[in-house]
Amino acid sequence: MDIAALITWVITALGGFYMLGTWLARGGAKAGNSRLPVPVIFGHFALAAIGLVVWIIYVITDKDALAWTAFGLLVPVALLGFAMLARWIPVYRARSAAAAAGQQSETAERYFPVPVVAGHGLFAVVTVVLVLLTALGIGGS
């Protein structure tokens, strides 16, 4: 199960890297060009990356404390992710309405493809569940 969690975490990270790259390329870090706060974006990224490194070390060493540390890091990552999703949904709706009216939305995150957002969220939830189950010792390691 620890390897499955690692795989889902890496897939989740790839989706996150794609969205971060898109957001940065479209000027998301510039003031007024995004509904997603810069500290939230980079906090989410940094905590997720640190957690992934901790998880890789856990997979190598099989130390229970590292599994719980990785899970502890995932909790704020998930909360920040939900906060960003809540702020992205109105942007997506405005993009759809603007497209129907022949206008364009102004924010950088309007360029996030819905399948990438949905896949990132789905794999993130699976990762959290797998990490928790592994930390609890369910399913072996």
Short mmCIF file of N, CA, C and O in Angstrom, two decimals:
data_model
loop_
_atom_site.label_atom_id
_atom_site.label_comp_id
_atom_site.label_asym_id
_atom_site.label_seq_id
_atom_site.Cartn_x
_atom_site.Cartn_y
_atom_site.Cartn_z
N MET A 1 0.82 -1.19 0.00
CA MET A 1 0.00 0.00 0.00
C MET A 1 0.87 1.26 0.00
O MET A 1 0.45 2.28 -0.54
N ASP A 2 2.06 1.18 0.60
CA ASP A 2 2.93 2.35 0.63
C ASP A 2 3.40 2.73 -0.78
O ASP A 2 3.50 3.91 -1.10
N ILE A 3 3.63 1.73 -1.62
CA ILE A 3 4.03 2.00 -3.01
C ILE A 3 2.85 2.58 -3.79
O ILE A 3 3.02 3.50 -4.60
N ALA A 4 1.65 2.07 -3.55
CA ALA A 4 0.46 2.62 -4.21
C ALA A 4 0.28 4.09 -3.83
O ALA A 4 -0.03 4.94 -4.68
N ALA A 5 0.49 4.40 -2.55
CA ALA A 5 0.40 5.80 -2.10
C ALA A 5 1.46 6.66 -2.78
O ALA A 5 1.19 7.80 -3.18
N LEU A 6 2.66 6.11 -2.92
CA LEU A 6 3.73 6.85 -3.59
C LEU A 6 3.36 7.14 -5.05
O LEU A 6 3.54 8.26 -5.54
N ILE A 7 2.82 6.15 -5.72
CA ILE A 7 2.43 6.32 -7.12
C ILE A 7 1.33 7.37 -7.25
O ILE A 7 1.42 8.27 -8.10
N THR A 8 0.29 7.28 -6.41
CA THR A 8 -0.79 8.27 -6.50
C THR A 8 -0.29 9.66 -6.13
O THR A 8 -0.72 10.65 -6.72
N TRP A 9 0.65 9.72 -5.17
CA TRP A 9 1.20 11.02 -4.78
C TRP A 9 1.97 11.65 -5.94
O TRP A 9 1.85 12.85 -6.22
N VAL A 10 2.76 10.85 -6.64
CA VAL A 10 3.53 11.36 -7.78
C VAL A 10 2.58 11.81 -8.90
O VAL A 10 2.79 12.87 -9.51
N ILE A 11 1.55 11.03 -9.17
CA ILE A 11 0.58 11.43 -10.20
C ILE A 11 -0.10 12.74 -9.81
O ILE A 11 -0.28 13.65 -10.64
N THR A 12 -0.47 12.86 -8.55
CA THR A 12 -1.08 14.09 -8.04
C THR A 12 -0.11 15.26 -8.21
O THR A 12 -0.51 16.35 -8.64
N ALA A 13 1.16 15.03 -7.89
CA ALA A 13 2.16 16.08 -8.02
C ALA A 13 2.32 16.53 -9.47
O ALA A 13 2.48 17.73 -9.74
N LEU A 14 2.27 15.59 -10.40
CA LEU A 14 2.39 15.95 -11.81
C LEU A 14 1.25 16.88 -12.24
O LEU A 14 1.48 17.87 -12.95
N GLY A 15 0.03 16.57 -11.82
CA GLY A 15 -1.10 17.46 -12.11
C GLY A 15 -0.91 18.82 -11.45
O GLY A 15 -1.21 19.86 -12.06
N GLY A 16 -0.42 18.82 -10.22
CA GLY A 16 -0.17 20.07 -9.52
C GLY A 16 0.91 20.90 -10.20
O GLY A 16 0.78 22.12 -10.32
N PHE A 17 2.00 20.24 -10.65
CA PHE A 17 3.05 20.96 -11.36
C PHE A 17 2.51 21.58 -12.64
O PHE A 17 2.85 22.71 -12.99
N TYR A 18 1.66 20.84 -13.34
CA TYR A 18 1.09 21.37 -14.58
C TYR A 18 0.27 22.63 -14.29
O TYR A 18 0.41 23.65 -14.97
N MET A 19 -0.58 22.55 -13.26
CA MET A 19 -1.41 23.72 -12.93
C MET A 19 -0.57 24.88 -12.42
O MET A 19 -0.84 26.04 -12.77
N LEU A 20 0.44 24.60 -11.60
CA LEU A 20 1.32 25.67 -11.12
C LEU A 20 2.04 26.33 -12.29
O LEU A 20 2.11 27.57 -12.37
N GLY A 21 2.55 25.53 -13.21
CA GLY A 21 3.23 26.09 -14.39
C GLY A 21 2.30 26.94 -15.23
O GLY A 21 2.67 28.03 -15.69
N THR A 22 1.07 26.47 -15.41
CA THR A 22 0.07 27.22 -16.17
C THR A 22 -0.24 28.54 -15.47
O THR A 22 -0.29 29.59 -16.10
N TRP A 23 -0.44 28.45 -14.16
CA TRP A 23 -0.77 29.63 -13.37
C TRP A 23 0.35 30.67 -13.44
O TRP A 23 0.09 31.86 -13.64
N LEU A 24 1.59 30.22 -13.28
CA LEU A 24 2.73 31.14 -13.35
C LEU A 24 2.90 31.72 -14.75
O LEU A 24 3.15 32.92 -14.91
N ALA A 25 2.76 30.89 -15.78
CA ALA A 25 2.93 31.34 -17.16
C ALA A 25 1.87 32.38 -17.55
O ALA A 25 2.13 33.26 -18.37
N ARG A 26 0.70 32.29 -16.94
CA ARG A 26 -0.39 33.23 -17.25
C ARG A 26 -0.40 34.42 -16.31
O ARG A 26 -1.38 35.17 -16.26
N GLY A 27 0.65 34.58 -15.52
CA GLY A 27 0.77 35.76 -14.67
C GLY A 27 0.05 35.66 -13.34
O GLY A 27 -0.29 36.69 -12.73
N GLY A 28 -0.18 34.46 -12.86
CA GLY A 28 -0.91 34.28 -11.61
C GLY A 28 -0.25 34.89 -10.39
O GLY A 28 -0.93 35.28 -9.45
N ALA A 29 1.07 35.00 -10.41
CA ALA A 29 1.78 35.57 -9.26
C ALA A 29 1.72 37.09 -9.24
O ALA A 29 2.08 37.71 -8.25
N LYS A 30 1.24 37.70 -10.33
CA LYS A 30 1.12 39.16 -10.38
C LYS A 30 -0.12 39.59 -9.61
O LYS A 30 -1.16 38.93 -9.68
N ALA A 31 -0.02 40.68 -8.91
CA ALA A 31 -1.15 41.19 -8.12
C ALA A 31 -2.35 41.48 -9.02
O ALA A 31 -2.21 42.06 -10.10
N GLY A 32 -3.49 41.03 -8.60
CA GLY A 32 -4.72 41.30 -9.33
C GLY A 32 -5.01 40.39 -10.51
O GLY A 32 -6.01 40.55 -11.17
N ASN A 33 -4.13 39.42 -10.77
CA ASN A 33 -4.33 38.55 -11.92
C ASN A 33 -4.81 37.16 -11.53
O ASN A 33 -4.82 36.26 -12.34
N SER A 34 -5.20 36.98 -10.25
CA SER A 34 -5.63 35.67 -9.80
C SER A 34 -6.52 35.81 -8.56
O SER A 34 -6.32 36.70 -7.74
N ARG A 35 -7.45 34.89 -8.44
CA ARG A 35 -8.25 34.79 -7.21
C ARG A 35 -7.57 33.87 -6.20
O ARG A 35 -8.03 33.73 -5.09
N LEU A 36 -6.49 33.23 -6.61
CA LEU A 36 -5.77 32.32 -5.72
C LEU A 36 -4.60 33.07 -5.09
O LEU A 36 -3.69 33.52 -5.79
N PRO A 37 -4.59 33.20 -3.76
CA PRO A 37 -3.50 33.93 -3.10
C PRO A 37 -2.16 33.22 -3.27
O PRO A 37 -2.07 32.00 -3.13
N VAL A 38 -1.14 34.01 -3.55
CA VAL A 38 0.21 33.47 -3.76
C VAL A 38 0.67 32.63 -2.56
O VAL A 38 1.18 31.53 -2.76
N PRO A 39 0.50 33.08 -1.30
CA PRO A 39 0.95 32.26 -0.17
C PRO A 39 0.22 30.91 -0.09
O PRO A 39 0.81 29.91 0.31
N VAL A 40 -1.03 30.88 -0.47
CA VAL A 40 -1.79 29.63 -0.44
C VAL A 40 -1.24 28.67 -1.50
O VAL A 40 -1.02 27.49 -1.23
N ILE A 41 -1.02 29.18 -2.70
CA ILE A 41 -0.48 28.35 -3.78
C ILE A 41 0.87 27.76 -3.39
O ILE A 41 1.08 26.55 -3.46
N PHE A 42 1.79 28.61 -2.96
CA PHE A 42 3.13 28.13 -2.66
C PHE A 42 3.19 27.36 -1.35
O PHE A 42 4.03 26.46 -1.20
N GLY A 43 2.31 27.67 -0.40
CA GLY A 43 2.23 26.87 0.83
C GLY A 43 1.76 25.45 0.52
O GLY A 43 2.31 24.47 1.03
N HIS A 44 0.75 25.34 -0.32
CA HIS A 44 0.23 24.04 -0.75
C HIS A 44 1.33 23.25 -1.45
O HIS A 44 1.56 22.08 -1.13
N PHE A 45 2.01 23.90 -2.36
CA PHE A 45 3.10 23.25 -3.11
C PHE A 45 4.23 22.80 -2.18
O PHE A 45 4.69 21.67 -2.25
N ALA A 46 4.68 23.70 -1.30
CA ALA A 46 5.82 23.39 -0.44
C ALA A 46 5.50 22.26 0.53
O ALA A 46 6.30 21.32 0.69
N LEU A 47 4.33 22.32 1.18
CA LEU A 47 3.97 21.26 2.12
C LEU A 47 3.81 19.92 1.41
O LEU A 47 4.21 18.88 1.94
N ALA A 48 3.21 19.94 0.22
CA ALA A 48 3.04 18.69 -0.53
C ALA A 48 4.38 18.11 -0.95
O ALA A 48 4.60 16.90 -0.86
N ALA A 49 5.31 18.97 -1.38
CA ALA A 49 6.63 18.51 -1.80
C ALA A 49 7.42 17.95 -0.61
O ALA A 49 8.05 16.88 -0.72
N ILE A 50 7.37 18.63 0.52
CA ILE A 50 8.04 18.14 1.73
C ILE A 50 7.44 16.81 2.16
O ILE A 50 8.15 15.86 2.49
N GLY A 51 6.12 16.73 2.12
CA GLY A 51 5.44 15.49 2.48
C GLY A 51 5.84 14.34 1.57
O GLY A 51 6.04 13.21 2.03
N LEU A 52 5.97 14.61 0.28
CA LEU A 52 6.39 13.58 -0.67
C LEU A 52 7.80 13.08 -0.36
O LEU A 52 8.05 11.87 -0.38
N VAL A 53 8.69 13.99 -0.03
CA VAL A 53 10.05 13.59 0.34
C VAL A 53 10.03 12.73 1.60
O VAL A 53 10.69 11.69 1.67
N VAL A 54 9.23 13.15 2.58
CA VAL A 54 9.10 12.36 3.81
C VAL A 54 8.54 10.98 3.50
O VAL A 54 9.00 9.97 4.03
N TRP A 55 7.56 10.93 2.58
CA TRP A 55 6.96 9.64 2.23
C TRP A 55 7.97 8.73 1.53
O TRP A 55 8.02 7.52 1.78
N ILE A 56 8.79 9.29 0.66
CA ILE A 56 9.82 8.50 -0.02
C ILE A 56 10.80 7.93 1.01
O ILE A 56 11.16 6.75 0.95
N ILE A 57 11.17 8.75 1.98
CA ILE A 57 12.06 8.26 3.04
C ILE A 57 11.37 7.18 3.85
O ILE A 57 11.98 6.18 4.22
N TYR A 58 10.06 7.35 4.10
CA TYR A 58 9.30 6.32 4.81
C TYR A 58 9.33 5.00 4.02
O TYR A 58 9.55 3.93 4.59
N VAL A 59 9.09 5.06 2.74
CA VAL A 59 9.07 3.85 1.91
C VAL A 59 10.42 3.13 1.99
O VAL A 59 10.48 1.90 2.04
N ILE A 60 11.49 3.90 2.03
CA ILE A 60 12.83 3.31 2.10
C ILE A 60 13.12 2.74 3.49
O ILE A 60 13.66 1.64 3.61
N THR A 61 12.74 3.47 4.55
CA THR A 61 13.13 3.09 5.91
C THR A 61 12.07 2.33 6.69
O THR A 61 12.38 1.66 7.67
N ASP A 62 10.80 2.47 6.31
CA ASP A 62 9.67 1.83 6.99
C ASP A 62 9.55 2.25 8.46
O ASP A 62 9.20 1.45 9.32
N LYS A 63 9.81 3.52 8.75
CA LYS A 63 9.67 4.06 10.11
C LYS A 63 8.27 4.67 10.26
O LYS A 63 7.90 5.58 9.54
N ASP A 64 7.51 4.14 11.21
CA ASP A 64 6.12 4.57 11.39
C ASP A 64 5.99 6.08 11.63
O ASP A 64 5.03 6.70 11.18
N ALA A 65 6.94 6.65 12.35
CA ALA A 65 6.88 8.09 12.62
C ALA A 65 6.88 8.91 11.34
O ALA A 65 6.22 9.95 11.25
N LEU A 66 7.58 8.43 10.34
CA LEU A 66 7.61 9.14 9.06
C LEU A 66 6.28 9.05 8.33
O LEU A 66 5.85 10.02 7.68
N ALA A 67 5.61 7.92 8.44
CA ALA A 67 4.28 7.78 7.82
C ALA A 67 3.31 8.78 8.44
O ALA A 67 2.54 9.43 7.74
N TRP A 68 3.35 8.88 9.76
CA TRP A 68 2.46 9.82 10.45
C TRP A 68 2.85 11.27 10.16
O TRP A 68 1.98 12.14 10.06
N THR A 69 4.13 11.53 10.02
CA THR A 69 4.58 12.87 9.67
C THR A 69 4.07 13.25 8.28
O THR A 69 3.57 14.37 8.07
N ALA A 70 4.18 12.33 7.33
CA ALA A 70 3.68 12.59 5.98
C ALA A 70 2.18 12.84 6.00
O ALA A 70 1.69 13.76 5.35
N PHE A 71 1.46 12.03 6.79
CA PHE A 71 0.01 12.24 6.89
C PHE A 71 -0.28 13.61 7.52
O PHE A 71 -1.17 14.33 7.06
N GLY A 72 0.47 13.95 8.56
CA GLY A 72 0.29 15.26 9.20
C GLY A 72 0.54 16.41 8.24
O GLY A 72 -0.13 17.45 8.33
N LEU A 73 1.46 16.25 7.33
CA LEU A 73 1.71 17.28 6.32
C LEU A 73 0.58 17.32 5.29
O LEU A 73 0.27 18.39 4.74
N LEU A 74 -0.04 16.18 5.02
CA LEU A 74 -1.13 16.14 4.03
C LEU A 74 -2.39 16.86 4.51
O LEU A 74 -3.17 17.33 3.69
N VAL A 75 -2.59 16.92 5.82
CA VAL A 75 -3.81 17.57 6.33
C VAL A 75 -3.87 19.04 5.91
O VAL A 75 -4.86 19.47 5.29
N PRO A 76 -2.84 19.86 6.20
CA PRO A 76 -2.92 21.25 5.72
C PRO A 76 -2.86 21.36 4.19
O PRO A 76 -3.46 22.28 3.62
N VAL A 77 -2.17 20.42 3.54
CA VAL A 77 -2.16 20.42 2.07
C VAL A 77 -3.58 20.27 1.54
O VAL A 77 -4.01 21.00 0.65
N ALA A 78 -4.33 19.33 2.12
CA ALA A 78 -5.71 19.10 1.70
C ALA A 78 -6.59 20.32 1.99
O ALA A 78 -7.41 20.71 1.16
N LEU A 79 -6.42 20.92 3.16
CA LEU A 79 -7.21 22.10 3.50
C LEU A 79 -6.93 23.26 2.55
O LEU A 79 -7.86 23.93 2.10
N LEU A 80 -5.66 23.47 2.24
CA LEU A 80 -5.32 24.52 1.27
C LEU A 80 -5.87 24.19 -0.11
O LEU A 80 -6.33 25.07 -0.84
N GLY A 81 -5.83 22.91 -0.47
CA GLY A 81 -6.38 22.49 -1.76
C GLY A 81 -7.87 22.75 -1.86
O GLY A 81 -8.36 23.24 -2.87
N PHE A 82 -8.60 22.43 -0.78
CA PHE A 82 -10.04 22.71 -0.77
C PHE A 82 -10.31 24.21 -0.85
O PHE A 82 -11.25 24.64 -1.53
N ALA A 83 -9.49 25.01 -0.18
CA ALA A 83 -9.66 26.46 -0.24
C ALA A 83 -9.44 26.96 -1.67
O ALA A 83 -10.20 27.81 -2.16
N MET A 84 -8.42 26.43 -2.34
CA MET A 84 -8.18 26.84 -3.72
C MET A 84 -9.30 26.38 -4.65
O MET A 84 -9.71 27.12 -5.55
N LEU A 85 -9.80 25.17 -4.42
CA LEU A 85 -10.91 24.68 -5.24
C LEU A 85 -12.13 25.59 -5.08
O LEU A 85 -12.79 25.95 -6.06
N ALA A 86 -12.41 25.97 -3.84
CA ALA A 86 -13.56 26.85 -3.58
C ALA A 86 -13.39 28.19 -4.27
O ALA A 86 -14.38 28.80 -4.70
N ARG A 87 -12.18 28.67 -4.40
CA ARG A 87 -11.94 29.95 -5.08
C ARG A 87 -11.89 29.77 -6.61
O ARG A 87 -12.11 30.73 -7.35
N TRP A 88 -11.57 28.55 -7.08
CA TRP A 88 -11.48 28.30 -8.52
C TRP A 88 -12.86 28.09 -9.14
O TRP A 88 -13.09 28.48 -10.29
N ILE A 89 -13.77 27.47 -8.43
CA ILE A 89 -15.10 27.15 -8.99
C ILE A 89 -15.79 28.40 -9.54
O ILE A 89 -16.30 28.36 -10.68
N PRO A 90 -15.84 29.54 -8.83
CA PRO A 90 -16.46 30.73 -9.44
C PRO A 90 -15.73 31.21 -10.69
O PRO A 90 -16.35 31.72 -11.62
N VAL A 91 -14.41 31.02 -10.74
CA VAL A 91 -13.65 31.39 -11.93
C VAL A 91 -14.07 30.52 -13.10
O VAL A 91 -14.28 31.00 -14.22
N TYR A 92 -14.22 29.22 -12.85
CA TYR A 92 -14.66 28.30 -13.90
C TYR A 92 -16.06 28.67 -14.39
O TYR A 92 -16.31 28.71 -15.59
N ARG A 93 -16.95 28.96 -13.45
CA ARG A 93 -18.32 29.35 -13.83
C ARG A 93 -18.33 30.65 -14.62
O ARG A 93 -19.06 30.78 -15.61
N ALA A 94 -17.52 31.61 -14.20
CA ALA A 94 -17.45 32.89 -14.92
C ALA A 94 -16.86 32.68 -16.31
O ALA A 94 -17.29 33.32 -17.27
N ARG A 95 -15.90 31.77 -16.42
CA ARG A 95 -15.29 31.47 -17.73
C ARG A 95 -16.35 30.91 -18.66
O ARG A 95 -16.43 31.29 -19.82
N SER A 96 -17.17 29.99 -18.15
CA SER A 96 -18.22 29.40 -18.97
C SER A 96 -19.24 30.45 -19.39
O SER A 96 -19.66 30.48 -20.54
N ALA A 97 -19.62 31.31 -18.45
CA ALA A 97 -20.59 32.36 -18.77
C ALA A 97 -19.99 33.37 -19.74
O ALA A 97 -20.67 33.83 -20.66
N ALA A 98 -18.72 33.73 -19.55
CA ALA A 98 -18.06 34.69 -20.44
C ALA A 98 -17.92 34.12 -21.85
O ALA A 98 -18.09 34.84 -22.83
N ALA A 99 -17.62 32.82 -21.93
CA ALA A 99 -17.51 32.19 -23.25
C ALA A 99 -18.84 32.22 -23.98
O ALA A 99 -18.89 32.45 -25.18
N ALA A 100 -19.92 32.00 -23.25
CA ALA A 100 -21.25 32.03 -23.86
C ALA A 100 -21.60 33.43 -24.34
O ALA A 100 -22.30 33.60 -25.33
N ALA A 101 -21.09 34.45 -23.64
CA ALA A 101 -21.37 35.84 -24.00
C ALA A 101 -20.32 36.42 -24.96
O ALA A 101 -20.41 37.58 -25.34
N GLY A 102 -19.32 35.62 -25.31
CA GLY A 102 -18.29 36.09 -26.23
C GLY A 102 -17.23 36.95 -25.56
O GLY A 102 -16.53 37.69 -26.22
N GLN A 103 -17.13 36.87 -24.23
CA GLN A 103 -16.12 37.64 -23.48
C GLN A 103 -15.07 36.68 -22.94
O GLN A 103 -15.19 35.48 -23.07
N GLN A 104 -14.04 37.24 -22.30
CA GLN A 104 -13.02 36.40 -21.68
C GLN A 104 -12.87 36.76 -20.21
O GLN A 104 -12.99 37.92 -19.83
N SER A 105 -12.63 35.73 -19.40
CA SER A 105 -12.34 35.92 -17.99
C SER A 105 -10.90 36.41 -17.86
O SER A 105 -10.08 36.14 -18.72
N GLU A 106 -10.56 37.09 -16.78
CA GLU A 106 -9.27 37.74 -16.65
C GLU A 106 -8.22 36.97 -15.83
O GLU A 106 -7.06 37.30 -15.89
N THR A 107 -8.60 35.99 -15.05
CA THR A 107 -7.67 35.39 -14.10
C THR A 107 -6.80 34.29 -14.73
O THR A 107 -7.19 33.63 -15.69
N ALA A 108 -5.63 34.09 -14.13
CA ALA A 108 -4.67 33.10 -14.64
C ALA A 108 -5.20 31.69 -14.52
O ALA A 108 -4.93 30.84 -15.38
N GLU A 109 -5.95 31.40 -13.47
CA GLU A 109 -6.43 30.03 -13.25
C GLU A 109 -7.58 29.63 -14.17
O GLU A 109 -7.99 28.47 -14.18
N ARG A 110 -8.05 30.54 -14.97
CA ARG A 110 -9.09 30.18 -15.94
C ARG A 110 -8.57 29.20 -16.98
O ARG A 110 -9.32 28.54 -17.67
N TYR A 111 -7.25 29.10 -17.08
CA TYR A 111 -6.63 28.21 -18.06
C TYR A 111 -6.44 26.78 -17.54
O TYR A 111 -5.91 25.94 -18.25
N PHE A 112 -6.85 26.52 -16.30
CA PHE A 112 -6.74 25.16 -15.77
C PHE A 112 -7.78 24.26 -16.45
O PHE A 112 -8.98 24.53 -16.37
N PRO A 113 -7.35 23.20 -17.11
CA PRO A 113 -8.31 22.28 -17.72
C PRO A 113 -9.08 21.52 -16.63
O PRO A 113 -8.48 21.05 -15.65
N VAL A 114 -10.37 21.44 -16.78
CA VAL A 114 -11.22 20.76 -15.80
C VAL A 114 -10.75 19.33 -15.54
O VAL A 114 -10.70 18.91 -14.37
N PRO A 115 -10.39 18.53 -16.55
CA PRO A 115 -9.92 17.17 -16.26
C PRO A 115 -8.67 17.14 -15.38
O PRO A 115 -8.53 16.24 -14.54
N VAL A 116 -7.79 18.11 -15.53
CA VAL A 116 -6.58 18.15 -14.69
C VAL A 116 -6.97 18.51 -13.26
O VAL A 116 -6.47 17.90 -12.31
N VAL A 117 -7.84 19.48 -13.09
CA VAL A 117 -8.29 19.86 -11.74
C VAL A 117 -8.98 18.67 -11.08
O VAL A 117 -8.68 18.33 -9.92
N ALA A 118 -9.88 18.03 -11.79
CA ALA A 118 -10.61 16.88 -11.23
C ALA A 118 -9.67 15.72 -10.93
O ALA A 118 -9.76 15.09 -9.86
N GLY A 119 -8.76 15.42 -11.85
CA GLY A 119 -7.82 14.32 -11.63
C GLY A 119 -6.90 14.60 -10.46
O GLY A 119 -6.63 13.71 -9.64
N HIS A 120 -6.42 15.82 -10.36
CA HIS A 120 -5.55 16.22 -9.25
C HIS A 120 -6.28 16.01 -7.92
O HIS A 120 -5.73 15.44 -6.98
N GLY A 121 -7.52 16.46 -7.86
CA GLY A 121 -8.30 16.30 -6.63
C GLY A 121 -8.59 14.85 -6.31
O GLY A 121 -8.47 14.42 -5.15
N LEU A 122 -8.95 14.08 -7.31
CA LEU A 122 -9.27 12.67 -7.09
C LEU A 122 -8.03 11.90 -6.61
O LEU A 122 -8.10 11.15 -5.63
N PHE A 123 -6.91 12.09 -7.28
CA PHE A 123 -5.69 11.40 -6.87
C PHE A 123 -5.21 11.89 -5.50
O PHE A 123 -4.63 11.12 -4.73
N ALA A 124 -5.47 13.16 -5.18
CA ALA A 124 -5.10 13.68 -3.87
C ALA A 124 -5.90 12.98 -2.77
O ALA A 124 -5.33 12.58 -1.74
N VAL A 125 -7.19 12.81 -2.98
CA VAL A 125 -8.02 12.13 -1.98
C VAL A 125 -7.56 10.68 -1.81
O VAL A 125 -7.42 10.19 -0.68
N VAL A 126 -7.31 10.00 -2.91
CA VAL A 126 -6.82 8.62 -2.84
C VAL A 126 -5.49 8.56 -2.10
O VAL A 126 -5.27 7.67 -1.27
N THR A 127 -4.61 9.52 -2.37
CA THR A 127 -3.32 9.55 -1.69
C THR A 127 -3.49 9.71 -0.19
O THR A 127 -2.86 8.98 0.60
N VAL A 128 -4.33 10.63 0.23
CA VAL A 128 -4.55 10.85 1.67
C VAL A 128 -5.08 9.57 2.32
O VAL A 128 -4.61 9.16 3.40
N VAL A 129 -6.02 8.92 1.68
CA VAL A 129 -6.60 7.69 2.24
C VAL A 129 -5.53 6.60 2.32
O VAL A 129 -5.40 5.92 3.35
N LEU A 130 -4.75 6.42 1.27
CA LEU A 130 -3.71 5.38 1.27
C LEU A 130 -2.64 5.66 2.31
O LEU A 130 -2.16 4.74 2.99
N VAL A 131 -2.25 6.92 2.45
CA VAL A 131 -1.24 7.27 3.47
C VAL A 131 -1.79 7.00 4.86
O VAL A 131 -1.10 6.44 5.72
N LEU A 132 -3.04 7.38 5.11
CA LEU A 132 -3.65 7.12 6.43
C LEU A 132 -3.73 5.63 6.71
O LEU A 132 -3.37 5.17 7.80
N LEU A 133 -4.21 4.86 5.74
CA LEU A 133 -4.32 3.41 5.94
C LEU A 133 -2.94 2.79 6.20
O LEU A 133 -2.81 1.90 7.05
N THR A 134 -1.93 3.25 5.49
CA THR A 134 -0.60 2.74 5.69
C THR A 134 -0.09 3.10 7.09
O THR A 134 0.49 2.28 7.78
N ALA A 135 -0.31 4.35 7.49
CA ALA A 135 0.14 4.79 8.82
C ALA A 135 -0.56 3.99 9.92
O ALA A 135 0.04 3.68 10.96
N LEU A 136 -1.82 3.62 9.68
CA LEU A 136 -2.57 2.80 10.65
C LEU A 136 -2.16 1.34 10.63
O LEU A 136 -2.58 0.56 11.48
N GLY A 137 -1.35 0.96 9.64
CA GLY A 137 -0.88 -0.41 9.54
C GLY A 137 -1.87 -1.34 8.85
O GLY A 137 -1.76 -2.56 8.94
N ILE A 138 -2.82 -0.76 8.14
CA ILE A 138 -3.83 -1.55 7.43
C ILE A 138 -3.31 -1.84 6.03
O ILE A 138 -2.91 -0.95 5.30
N GLY A 139 -3.32 -3.10 5.64
CA GLY A 139 -2.91 -3.47 4.29
C GLY A 139 -1.43 -3.76 4.14
O GLY A 139 -0.95 -3.99 3.06
N GLY A 140 -0.70 -3.74 5.23
CA GLY A 140 0.73 -4.05 5.15
C GLY A 140 1.51 -2.92 4.55
O GLY A 140 0.97 -1.96 4.02
N SER A 141 2.84 -3.02 4.64
CA SER A 141 3.67 -1.96 4.05
C SER A 141 4.77 -2.54 3.21
O SER A 141 4.90 -3.70 3.03
#
